[in-house]
PDB file of C-alpha atoms in Angstrom:
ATOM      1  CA  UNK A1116    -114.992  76.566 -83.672  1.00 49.00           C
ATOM      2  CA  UNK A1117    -111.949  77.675 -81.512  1.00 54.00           C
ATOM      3  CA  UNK A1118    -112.107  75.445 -78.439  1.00 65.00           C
ATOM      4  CA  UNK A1119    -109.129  77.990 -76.905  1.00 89.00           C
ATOM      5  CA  UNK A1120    -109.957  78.572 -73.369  1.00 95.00           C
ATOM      6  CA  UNK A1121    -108.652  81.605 -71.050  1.00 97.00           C
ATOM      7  CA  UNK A1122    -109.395  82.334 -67.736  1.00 98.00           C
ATOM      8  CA  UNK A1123    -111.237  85.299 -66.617  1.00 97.00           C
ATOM      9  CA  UNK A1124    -111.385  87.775 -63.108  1.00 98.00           C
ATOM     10  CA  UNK A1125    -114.692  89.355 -63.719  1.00 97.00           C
ATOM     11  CA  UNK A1126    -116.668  92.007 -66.261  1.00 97.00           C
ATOM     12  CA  UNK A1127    -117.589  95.614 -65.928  1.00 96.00           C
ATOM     13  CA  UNK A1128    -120.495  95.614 -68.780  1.00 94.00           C
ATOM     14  CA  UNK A1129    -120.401  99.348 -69.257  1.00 93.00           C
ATOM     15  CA  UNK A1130    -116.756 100.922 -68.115  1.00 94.00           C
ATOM     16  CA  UNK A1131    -116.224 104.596 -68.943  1.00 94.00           C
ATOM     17  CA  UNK A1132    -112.701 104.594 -68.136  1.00 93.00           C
ATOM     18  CA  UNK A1133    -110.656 102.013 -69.690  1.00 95.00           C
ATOM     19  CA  UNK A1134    -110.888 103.458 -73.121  1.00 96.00           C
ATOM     20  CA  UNK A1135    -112.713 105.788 -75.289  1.00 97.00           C
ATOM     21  CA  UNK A1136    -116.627 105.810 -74.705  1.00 97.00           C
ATOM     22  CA  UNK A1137    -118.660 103.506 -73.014  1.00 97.00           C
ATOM     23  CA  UNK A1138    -116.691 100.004 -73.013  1.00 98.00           C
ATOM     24  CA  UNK A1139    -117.263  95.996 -72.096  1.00 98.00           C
ATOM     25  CA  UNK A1140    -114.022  95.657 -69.897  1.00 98.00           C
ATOM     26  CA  UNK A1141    -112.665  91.877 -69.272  1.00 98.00           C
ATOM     27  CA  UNK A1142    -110.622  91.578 -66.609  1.00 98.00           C
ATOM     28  CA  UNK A1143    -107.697  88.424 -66.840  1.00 98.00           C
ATOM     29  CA  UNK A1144    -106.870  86.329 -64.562  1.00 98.00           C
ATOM     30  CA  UNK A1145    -103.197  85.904 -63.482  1.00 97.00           C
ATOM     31  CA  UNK A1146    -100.177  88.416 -63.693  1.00 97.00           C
ATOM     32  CA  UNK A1147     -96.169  87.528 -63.017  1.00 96.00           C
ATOM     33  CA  UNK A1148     -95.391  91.097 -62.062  1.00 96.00           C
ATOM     34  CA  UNK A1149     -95.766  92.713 -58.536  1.00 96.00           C
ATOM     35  CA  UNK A1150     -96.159  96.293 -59.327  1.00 96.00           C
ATOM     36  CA  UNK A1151     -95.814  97.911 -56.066  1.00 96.00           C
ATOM     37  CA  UNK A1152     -98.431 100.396 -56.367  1.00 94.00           C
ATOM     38  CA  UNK A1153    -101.253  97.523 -57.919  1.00 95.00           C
ATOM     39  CA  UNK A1154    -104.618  98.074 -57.251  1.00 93.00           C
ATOM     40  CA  UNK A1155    -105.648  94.353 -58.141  1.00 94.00           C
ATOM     41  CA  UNK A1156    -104.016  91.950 -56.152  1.00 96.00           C
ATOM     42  CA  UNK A1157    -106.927  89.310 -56.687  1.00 96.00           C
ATOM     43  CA  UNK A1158    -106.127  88.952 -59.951  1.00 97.00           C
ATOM     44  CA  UNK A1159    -102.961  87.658 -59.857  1.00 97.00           C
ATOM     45  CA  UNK A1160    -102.839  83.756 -59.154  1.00 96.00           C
ATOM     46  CA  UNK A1161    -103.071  81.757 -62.448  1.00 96.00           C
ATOM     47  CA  UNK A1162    -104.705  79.427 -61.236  1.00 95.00           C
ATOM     48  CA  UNK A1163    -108.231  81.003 -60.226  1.00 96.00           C
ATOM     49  CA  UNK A1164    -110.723  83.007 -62.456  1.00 96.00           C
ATOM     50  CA  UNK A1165    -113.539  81.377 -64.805  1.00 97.00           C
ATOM     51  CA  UNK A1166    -112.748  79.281 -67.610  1.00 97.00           C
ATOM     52  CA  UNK A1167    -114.647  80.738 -70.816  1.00 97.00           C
ATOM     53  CA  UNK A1168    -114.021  80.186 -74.733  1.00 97.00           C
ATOM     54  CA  UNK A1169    -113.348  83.170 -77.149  1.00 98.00           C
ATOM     55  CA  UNK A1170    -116.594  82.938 -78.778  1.00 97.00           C
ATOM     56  CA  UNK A1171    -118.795  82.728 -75.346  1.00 97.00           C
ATOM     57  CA  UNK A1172    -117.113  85.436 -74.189  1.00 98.00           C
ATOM     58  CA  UNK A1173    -117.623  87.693 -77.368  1.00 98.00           C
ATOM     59  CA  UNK A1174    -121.106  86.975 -77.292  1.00 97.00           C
ATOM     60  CA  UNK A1175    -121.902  88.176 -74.324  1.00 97.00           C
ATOM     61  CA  UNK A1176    -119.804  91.259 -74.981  1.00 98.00           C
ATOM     62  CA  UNK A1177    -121.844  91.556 -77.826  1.00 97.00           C
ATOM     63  CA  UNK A1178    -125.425  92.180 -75.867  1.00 96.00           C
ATOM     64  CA  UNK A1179    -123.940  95.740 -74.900  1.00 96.00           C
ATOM     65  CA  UNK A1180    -123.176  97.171 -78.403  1.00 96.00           C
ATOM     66  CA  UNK A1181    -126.323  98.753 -78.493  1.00 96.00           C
ATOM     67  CA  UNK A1182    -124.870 100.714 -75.814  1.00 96.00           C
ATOM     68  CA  UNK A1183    -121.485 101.506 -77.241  1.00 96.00           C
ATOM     69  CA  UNK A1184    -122.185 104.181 -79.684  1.00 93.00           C
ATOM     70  CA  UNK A1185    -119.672 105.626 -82.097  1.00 92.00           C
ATOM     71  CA  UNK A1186    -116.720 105.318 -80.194  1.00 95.00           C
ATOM     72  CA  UNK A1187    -117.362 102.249 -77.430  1.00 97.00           C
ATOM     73  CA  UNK A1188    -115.970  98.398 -77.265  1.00 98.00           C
ATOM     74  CA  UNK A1189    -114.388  96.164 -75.529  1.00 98.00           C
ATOM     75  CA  UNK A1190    -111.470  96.713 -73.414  1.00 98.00           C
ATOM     76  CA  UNK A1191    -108.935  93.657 -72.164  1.00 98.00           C
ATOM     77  CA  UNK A1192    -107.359  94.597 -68.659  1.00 98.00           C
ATOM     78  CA  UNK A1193    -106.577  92.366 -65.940  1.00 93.00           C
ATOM     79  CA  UNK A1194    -103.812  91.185 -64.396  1.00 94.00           C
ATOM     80  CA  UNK A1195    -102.072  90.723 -67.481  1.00 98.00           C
ATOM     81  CA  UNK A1196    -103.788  90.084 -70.451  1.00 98.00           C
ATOM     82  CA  UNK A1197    -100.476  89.566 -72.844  1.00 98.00           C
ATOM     83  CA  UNK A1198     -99.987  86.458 -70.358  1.00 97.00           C
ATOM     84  CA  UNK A1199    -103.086  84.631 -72.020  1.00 98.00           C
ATOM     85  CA  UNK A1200    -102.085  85.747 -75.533  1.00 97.00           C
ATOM     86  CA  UNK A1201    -103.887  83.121 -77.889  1.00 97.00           C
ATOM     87  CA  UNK A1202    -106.896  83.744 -75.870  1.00 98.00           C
ATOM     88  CA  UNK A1203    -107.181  87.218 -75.743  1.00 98.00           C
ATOM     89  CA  UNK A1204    -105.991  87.171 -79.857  1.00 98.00           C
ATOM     90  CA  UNK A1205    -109.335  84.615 -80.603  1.00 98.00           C
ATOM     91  CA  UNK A1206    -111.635  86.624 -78.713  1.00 98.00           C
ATOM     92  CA  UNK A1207    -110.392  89.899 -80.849  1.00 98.00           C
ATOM     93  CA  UNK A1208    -110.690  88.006 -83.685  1.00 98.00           C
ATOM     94  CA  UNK A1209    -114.042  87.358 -82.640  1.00 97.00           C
ATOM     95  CA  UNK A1210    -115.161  90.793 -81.608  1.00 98.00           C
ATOM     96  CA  UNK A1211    -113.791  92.330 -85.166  1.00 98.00           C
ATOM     97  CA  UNK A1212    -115.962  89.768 -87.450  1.00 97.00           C
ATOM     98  CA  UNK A1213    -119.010  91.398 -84.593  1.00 97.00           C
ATOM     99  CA  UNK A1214    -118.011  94.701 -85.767  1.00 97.00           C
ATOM    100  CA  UNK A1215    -116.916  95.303 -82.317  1.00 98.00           C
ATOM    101  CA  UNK A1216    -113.861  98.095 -81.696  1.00 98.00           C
ATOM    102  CA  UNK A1217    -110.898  96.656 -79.056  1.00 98.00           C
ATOM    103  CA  UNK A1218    -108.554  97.682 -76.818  1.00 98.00           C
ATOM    104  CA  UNK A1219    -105.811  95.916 -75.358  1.00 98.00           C
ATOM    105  CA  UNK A1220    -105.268  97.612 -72.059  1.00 98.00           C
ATOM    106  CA  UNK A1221    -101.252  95.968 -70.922  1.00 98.00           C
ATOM    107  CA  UNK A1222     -98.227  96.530 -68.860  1.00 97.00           C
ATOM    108  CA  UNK A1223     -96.093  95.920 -72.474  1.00 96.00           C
ATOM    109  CA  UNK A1224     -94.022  93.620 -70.765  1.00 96.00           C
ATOM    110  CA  UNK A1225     -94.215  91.055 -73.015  1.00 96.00           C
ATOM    111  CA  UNK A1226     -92.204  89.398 -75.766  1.00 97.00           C
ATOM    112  CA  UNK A1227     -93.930  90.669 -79.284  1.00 96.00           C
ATOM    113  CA  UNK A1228     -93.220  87.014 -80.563  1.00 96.00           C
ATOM    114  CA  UNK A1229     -96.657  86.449 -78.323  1.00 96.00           C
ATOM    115  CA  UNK A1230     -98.108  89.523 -78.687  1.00 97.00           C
ATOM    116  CA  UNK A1231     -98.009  89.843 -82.119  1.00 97.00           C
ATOM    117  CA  UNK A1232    -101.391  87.843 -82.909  1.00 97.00           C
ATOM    118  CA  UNK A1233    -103.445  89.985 -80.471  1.00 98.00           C
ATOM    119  CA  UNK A1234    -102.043  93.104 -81.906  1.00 98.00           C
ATOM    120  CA  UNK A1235    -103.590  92.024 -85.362  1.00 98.00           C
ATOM    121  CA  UNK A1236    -107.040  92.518 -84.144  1.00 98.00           C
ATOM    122  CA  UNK A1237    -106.287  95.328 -81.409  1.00 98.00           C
ATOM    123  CA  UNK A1238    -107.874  99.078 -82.554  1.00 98.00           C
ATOM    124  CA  UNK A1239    -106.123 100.684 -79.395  1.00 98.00           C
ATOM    125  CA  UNK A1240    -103.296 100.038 -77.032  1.00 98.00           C
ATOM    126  CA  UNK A1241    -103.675 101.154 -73.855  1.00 98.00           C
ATOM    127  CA  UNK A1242    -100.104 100.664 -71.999  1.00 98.00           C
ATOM    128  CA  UNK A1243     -99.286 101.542 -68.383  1.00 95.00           C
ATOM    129  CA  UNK A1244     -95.987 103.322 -68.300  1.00 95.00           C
ATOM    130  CA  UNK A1245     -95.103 102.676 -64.599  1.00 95.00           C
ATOM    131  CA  UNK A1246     -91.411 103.961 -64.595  1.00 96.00           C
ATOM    132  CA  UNK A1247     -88.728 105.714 -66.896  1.00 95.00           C
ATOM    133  CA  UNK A1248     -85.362 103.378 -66.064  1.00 95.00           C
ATOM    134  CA  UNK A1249     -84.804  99.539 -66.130  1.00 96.00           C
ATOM    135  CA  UNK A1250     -83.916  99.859 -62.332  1.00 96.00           C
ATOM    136  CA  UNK A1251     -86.599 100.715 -61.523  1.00 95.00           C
ATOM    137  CA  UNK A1252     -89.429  98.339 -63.763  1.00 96.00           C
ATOM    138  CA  UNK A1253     -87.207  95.955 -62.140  1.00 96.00           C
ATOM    139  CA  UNK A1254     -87.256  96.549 -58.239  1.00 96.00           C
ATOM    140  CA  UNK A1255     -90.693  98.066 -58.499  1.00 95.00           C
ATOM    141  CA  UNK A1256     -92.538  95.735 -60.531  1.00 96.00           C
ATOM    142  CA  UNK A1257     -90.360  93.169 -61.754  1.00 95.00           C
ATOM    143  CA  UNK A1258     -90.645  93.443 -65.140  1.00 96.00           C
ATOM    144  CA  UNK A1259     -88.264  93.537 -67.825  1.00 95.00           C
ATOM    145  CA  UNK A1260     -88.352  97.265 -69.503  1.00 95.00           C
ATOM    146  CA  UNK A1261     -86.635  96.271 -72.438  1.00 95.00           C
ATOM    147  CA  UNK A1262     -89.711  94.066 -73.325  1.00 97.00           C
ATOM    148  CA  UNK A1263     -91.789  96.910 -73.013  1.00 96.00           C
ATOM    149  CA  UNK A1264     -89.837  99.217 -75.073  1.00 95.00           C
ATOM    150  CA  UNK A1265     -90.011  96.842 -77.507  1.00 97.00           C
ATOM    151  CA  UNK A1266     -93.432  96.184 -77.509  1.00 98.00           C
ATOM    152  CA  UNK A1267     -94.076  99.975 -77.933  1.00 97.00           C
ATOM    153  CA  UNK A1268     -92.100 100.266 -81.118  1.00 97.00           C
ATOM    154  CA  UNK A1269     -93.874  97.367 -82.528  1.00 98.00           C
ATOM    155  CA  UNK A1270     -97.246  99.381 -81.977  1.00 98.00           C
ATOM    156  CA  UNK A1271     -96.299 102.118 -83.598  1.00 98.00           C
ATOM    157  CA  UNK A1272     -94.804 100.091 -87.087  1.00 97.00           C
ATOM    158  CA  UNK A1273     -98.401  98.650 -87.228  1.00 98.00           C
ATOM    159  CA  UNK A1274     -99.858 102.088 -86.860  1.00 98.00           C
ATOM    160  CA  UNK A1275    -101.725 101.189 -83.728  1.00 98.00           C
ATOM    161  CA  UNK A1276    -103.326 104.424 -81.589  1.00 98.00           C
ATOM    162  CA  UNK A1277    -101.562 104.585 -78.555  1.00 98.00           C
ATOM    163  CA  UNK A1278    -102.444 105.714 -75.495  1.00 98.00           C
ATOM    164  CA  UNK A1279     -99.492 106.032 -72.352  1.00 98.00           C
ATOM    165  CA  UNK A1280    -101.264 105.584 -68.920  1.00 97.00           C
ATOM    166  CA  UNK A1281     -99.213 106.462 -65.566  1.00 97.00           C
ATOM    167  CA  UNK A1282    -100.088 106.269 -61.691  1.00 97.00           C
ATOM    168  CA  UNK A1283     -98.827 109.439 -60.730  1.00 98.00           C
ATOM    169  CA  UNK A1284     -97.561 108.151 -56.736  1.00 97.00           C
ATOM    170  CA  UNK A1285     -96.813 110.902 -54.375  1.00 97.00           C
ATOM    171  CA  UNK A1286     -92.365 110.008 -53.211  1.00 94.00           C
ATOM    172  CA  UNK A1287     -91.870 108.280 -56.356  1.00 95.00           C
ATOM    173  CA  UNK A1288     -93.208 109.817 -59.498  1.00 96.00           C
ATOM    174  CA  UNK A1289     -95.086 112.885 -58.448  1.00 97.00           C
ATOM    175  CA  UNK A1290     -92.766 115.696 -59.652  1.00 96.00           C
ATOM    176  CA  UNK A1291     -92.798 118.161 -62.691  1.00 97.00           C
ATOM    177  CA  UNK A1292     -89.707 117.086 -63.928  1.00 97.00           C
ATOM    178  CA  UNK A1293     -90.653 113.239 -63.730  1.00 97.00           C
ATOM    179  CA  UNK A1294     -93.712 113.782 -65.676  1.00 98.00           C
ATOM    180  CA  UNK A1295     -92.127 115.752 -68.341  1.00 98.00           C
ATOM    181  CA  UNK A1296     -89.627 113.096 -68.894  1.00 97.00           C
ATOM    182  CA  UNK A1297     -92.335 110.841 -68.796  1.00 97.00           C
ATOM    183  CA  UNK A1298     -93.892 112.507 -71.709  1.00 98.00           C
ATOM    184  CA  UNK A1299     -90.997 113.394 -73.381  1.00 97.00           C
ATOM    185  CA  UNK A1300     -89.960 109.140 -73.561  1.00 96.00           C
ATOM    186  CA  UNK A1301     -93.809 108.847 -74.557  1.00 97.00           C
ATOM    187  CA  UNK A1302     -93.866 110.872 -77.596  1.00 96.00           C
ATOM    188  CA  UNK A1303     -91.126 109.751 -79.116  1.00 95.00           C
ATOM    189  CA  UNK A1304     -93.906 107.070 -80.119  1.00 96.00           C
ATOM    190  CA  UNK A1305     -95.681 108.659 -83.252  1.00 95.00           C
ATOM    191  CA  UNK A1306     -98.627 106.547 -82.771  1.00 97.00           C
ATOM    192  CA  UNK A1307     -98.924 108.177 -79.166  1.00 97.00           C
ATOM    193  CA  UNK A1308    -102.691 109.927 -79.116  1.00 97.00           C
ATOM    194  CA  UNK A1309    -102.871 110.537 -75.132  1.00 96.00           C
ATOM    195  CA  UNK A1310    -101.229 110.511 -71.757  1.00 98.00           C
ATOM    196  CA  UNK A1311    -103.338 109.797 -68.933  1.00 98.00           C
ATOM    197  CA  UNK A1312    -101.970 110.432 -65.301  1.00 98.00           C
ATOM    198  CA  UNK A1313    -104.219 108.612 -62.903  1.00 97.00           C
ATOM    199  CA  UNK A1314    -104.031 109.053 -59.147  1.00 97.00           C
ATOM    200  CA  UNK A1315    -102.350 107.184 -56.817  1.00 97.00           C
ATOM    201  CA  UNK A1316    -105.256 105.609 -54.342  1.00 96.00           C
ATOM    202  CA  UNK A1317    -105.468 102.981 -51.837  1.00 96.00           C
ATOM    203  CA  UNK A1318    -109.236 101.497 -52.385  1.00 94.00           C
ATOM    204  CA  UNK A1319    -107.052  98.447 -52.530  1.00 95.00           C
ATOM    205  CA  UNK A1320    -106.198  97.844 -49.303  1.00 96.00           C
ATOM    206  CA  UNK A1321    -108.927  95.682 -48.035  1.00 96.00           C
ATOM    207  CA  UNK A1322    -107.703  93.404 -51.183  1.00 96.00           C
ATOM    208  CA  UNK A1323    -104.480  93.263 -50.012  1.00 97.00           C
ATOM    209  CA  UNK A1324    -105.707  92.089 -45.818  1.00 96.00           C
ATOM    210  CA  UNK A1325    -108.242  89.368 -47.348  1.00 96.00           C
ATOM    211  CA  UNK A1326    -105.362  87.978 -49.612  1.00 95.00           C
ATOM    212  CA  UNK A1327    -103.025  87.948 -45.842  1.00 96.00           C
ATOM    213  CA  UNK A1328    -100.537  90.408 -47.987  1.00 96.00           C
ATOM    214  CA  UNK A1329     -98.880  93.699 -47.217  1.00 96.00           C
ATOM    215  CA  UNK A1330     -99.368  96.751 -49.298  1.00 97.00           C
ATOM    216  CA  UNK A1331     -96.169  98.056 -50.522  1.00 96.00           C
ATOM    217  CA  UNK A1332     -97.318 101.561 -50.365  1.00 97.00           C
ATOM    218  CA  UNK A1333     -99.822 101.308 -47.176  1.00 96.00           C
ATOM    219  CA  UNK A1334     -97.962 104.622 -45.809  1.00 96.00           C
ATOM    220  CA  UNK A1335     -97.787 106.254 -48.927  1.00 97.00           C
ATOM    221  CA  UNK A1336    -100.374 108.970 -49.252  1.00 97.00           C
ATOM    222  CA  UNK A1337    -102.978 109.308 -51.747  1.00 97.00           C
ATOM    223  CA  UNK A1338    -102.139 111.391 -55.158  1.00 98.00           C
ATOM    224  CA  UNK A1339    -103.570 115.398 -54.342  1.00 97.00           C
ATOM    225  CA  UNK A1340    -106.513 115.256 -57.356  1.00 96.00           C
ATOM    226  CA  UNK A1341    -105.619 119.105 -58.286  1.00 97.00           C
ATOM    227  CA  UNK A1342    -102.516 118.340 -57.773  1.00 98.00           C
ATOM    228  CA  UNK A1343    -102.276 115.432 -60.662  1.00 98.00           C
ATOM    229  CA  UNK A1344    -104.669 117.957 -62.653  1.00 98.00           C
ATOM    230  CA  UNK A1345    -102.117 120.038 -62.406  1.00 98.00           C
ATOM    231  CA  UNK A1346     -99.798 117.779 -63.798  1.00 98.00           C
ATOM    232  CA  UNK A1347    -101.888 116.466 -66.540  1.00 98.00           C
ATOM    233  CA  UNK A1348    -101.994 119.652 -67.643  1.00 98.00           C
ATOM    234  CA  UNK A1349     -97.844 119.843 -67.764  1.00 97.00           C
ATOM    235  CA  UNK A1350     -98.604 116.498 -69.756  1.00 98.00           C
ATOM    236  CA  UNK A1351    -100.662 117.304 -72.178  1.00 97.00           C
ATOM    237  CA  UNK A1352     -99.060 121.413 -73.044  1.00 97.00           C
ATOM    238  CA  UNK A1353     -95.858 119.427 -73.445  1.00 97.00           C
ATOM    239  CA  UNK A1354     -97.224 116.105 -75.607  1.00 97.00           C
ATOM    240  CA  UNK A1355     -98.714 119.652 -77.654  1.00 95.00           C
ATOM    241  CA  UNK A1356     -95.408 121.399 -77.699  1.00 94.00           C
ATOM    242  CA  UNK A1357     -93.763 118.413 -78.998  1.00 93.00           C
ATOM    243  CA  UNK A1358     -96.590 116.955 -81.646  1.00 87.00           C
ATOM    244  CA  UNK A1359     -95.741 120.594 -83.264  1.00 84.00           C
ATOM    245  CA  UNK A1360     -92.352 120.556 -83.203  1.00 81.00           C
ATOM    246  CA  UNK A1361     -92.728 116.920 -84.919  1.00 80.00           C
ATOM    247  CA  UNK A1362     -94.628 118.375 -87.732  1.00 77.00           C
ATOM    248  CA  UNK A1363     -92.030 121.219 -88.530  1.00 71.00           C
ATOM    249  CA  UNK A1364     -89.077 119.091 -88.976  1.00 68.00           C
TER     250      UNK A1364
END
């Protein structure tokens, strides 16, 4: 029995957007980076969340495979799940002798030294490519982008599906030419499957007043949804473009 314990925000028992089909999605506690446009604020002291073992966690995970299907699991999100490593790499291990699929949804910000058991057992990586330079990973989320590069390159020599998520964030990121260099850095990843530009909301805000914190972006305005359709279209002709090109040569 693996008495490893992790601490955990909450559940969604049946998700249909954090990964392919209809998906148990854990939420971590506890994250070290302050991303500037994050949407969970509540989940980032370590010290909160409930205290469950890999095993009682997978079983109640497993109760809803009847619902997954063909392509549904388990998706890890939090905070930051990389930042309880051991944990999250037992309760893979866990799901996979269940026959249960995984996805490890992460910022990548994370040395691969820890990383490297949970990527054993992970089916998909889901990472959330917040920025293009070092500059700005660092003043925007304080997180080291080297790390991250890293981590991506280590997905793709274990052959691990990849799929690049990115908060498209009207001042900062919501341009053509961003998103094409965004896409451009992204495919350079052969493992890369997807982008997926999400819109920039603020559901988050009543988070940020009961914490007693300020939202960075609390004057920012919400992402245009046609408008980020219209770039996810850009996204996904180019990824096309590219995949092609990567075949010929």
């Amino acid at each position: 029995m693996n008495m490893c314990k992790g601490k955990i925000h909450s559940v969604q028992s049946l998700g249909a957007v954090d990964g392919p089909g209809l998906r148990y999605v854990v939420f971590m506690q506890g994250c070290p980076f302050r991303c500037v446009y994050c949407h969970n604020p509540d989940t980032w002291n370590f010290q909160e969340g409930e205290e469950t073992t890999p095993e009682e966690l997978a079983r109640k995970a497993e109760r809803m495979k009847p619902y997954f299907g063909a392509d549904g699991g388990v998706t890890v999100t939090g905070g930051e799940p990389l930042a309880q490593s051991a944990f999250v790499a037992a309760f893979f291990k866990e799901l996979h002798a269940r026959g249960v699929h995984t996805a490890l949804d992460t910022s990548g910000a994370w040395p691969v030294a820890e990383a490297a058991g949970v990527l054993e057992h992970t089916d998909l990586v889901l990472v959330d490519f917040k920025f293009l330079t070092a500059e700005e990973y660092r003043t925007c989320c304080g997180a080291d982008f080297e790390l991250i590069e890293t981590f991506l390159r280590e997905t793709e020599k274990r052959g691990i599906p990849l799929w690049v998520r990115h908060v498209v964030t009207p001042g900062i990121t919501a341009k053509e030419e961003y998103i094409r260099a965004l896409t451009e850095k992204a495919a350079r990843c052969s493992n890369l499957e997807k982008i997926e530009l999400l819109p920039f909301r603020k559901l988050c805000l009543e988070k940020y007043r009961a914490l007693g914190r300020a939202f960075p972006l609390a004057d920012t305005p919400e992402m245009d949804p046609e408008q980020c359709e219209a770039l996810q279209r850009t996204a996904d002709s180019l990824l096309k473009c590219l995949k092609l090109n990567a075949k010929k040569e």
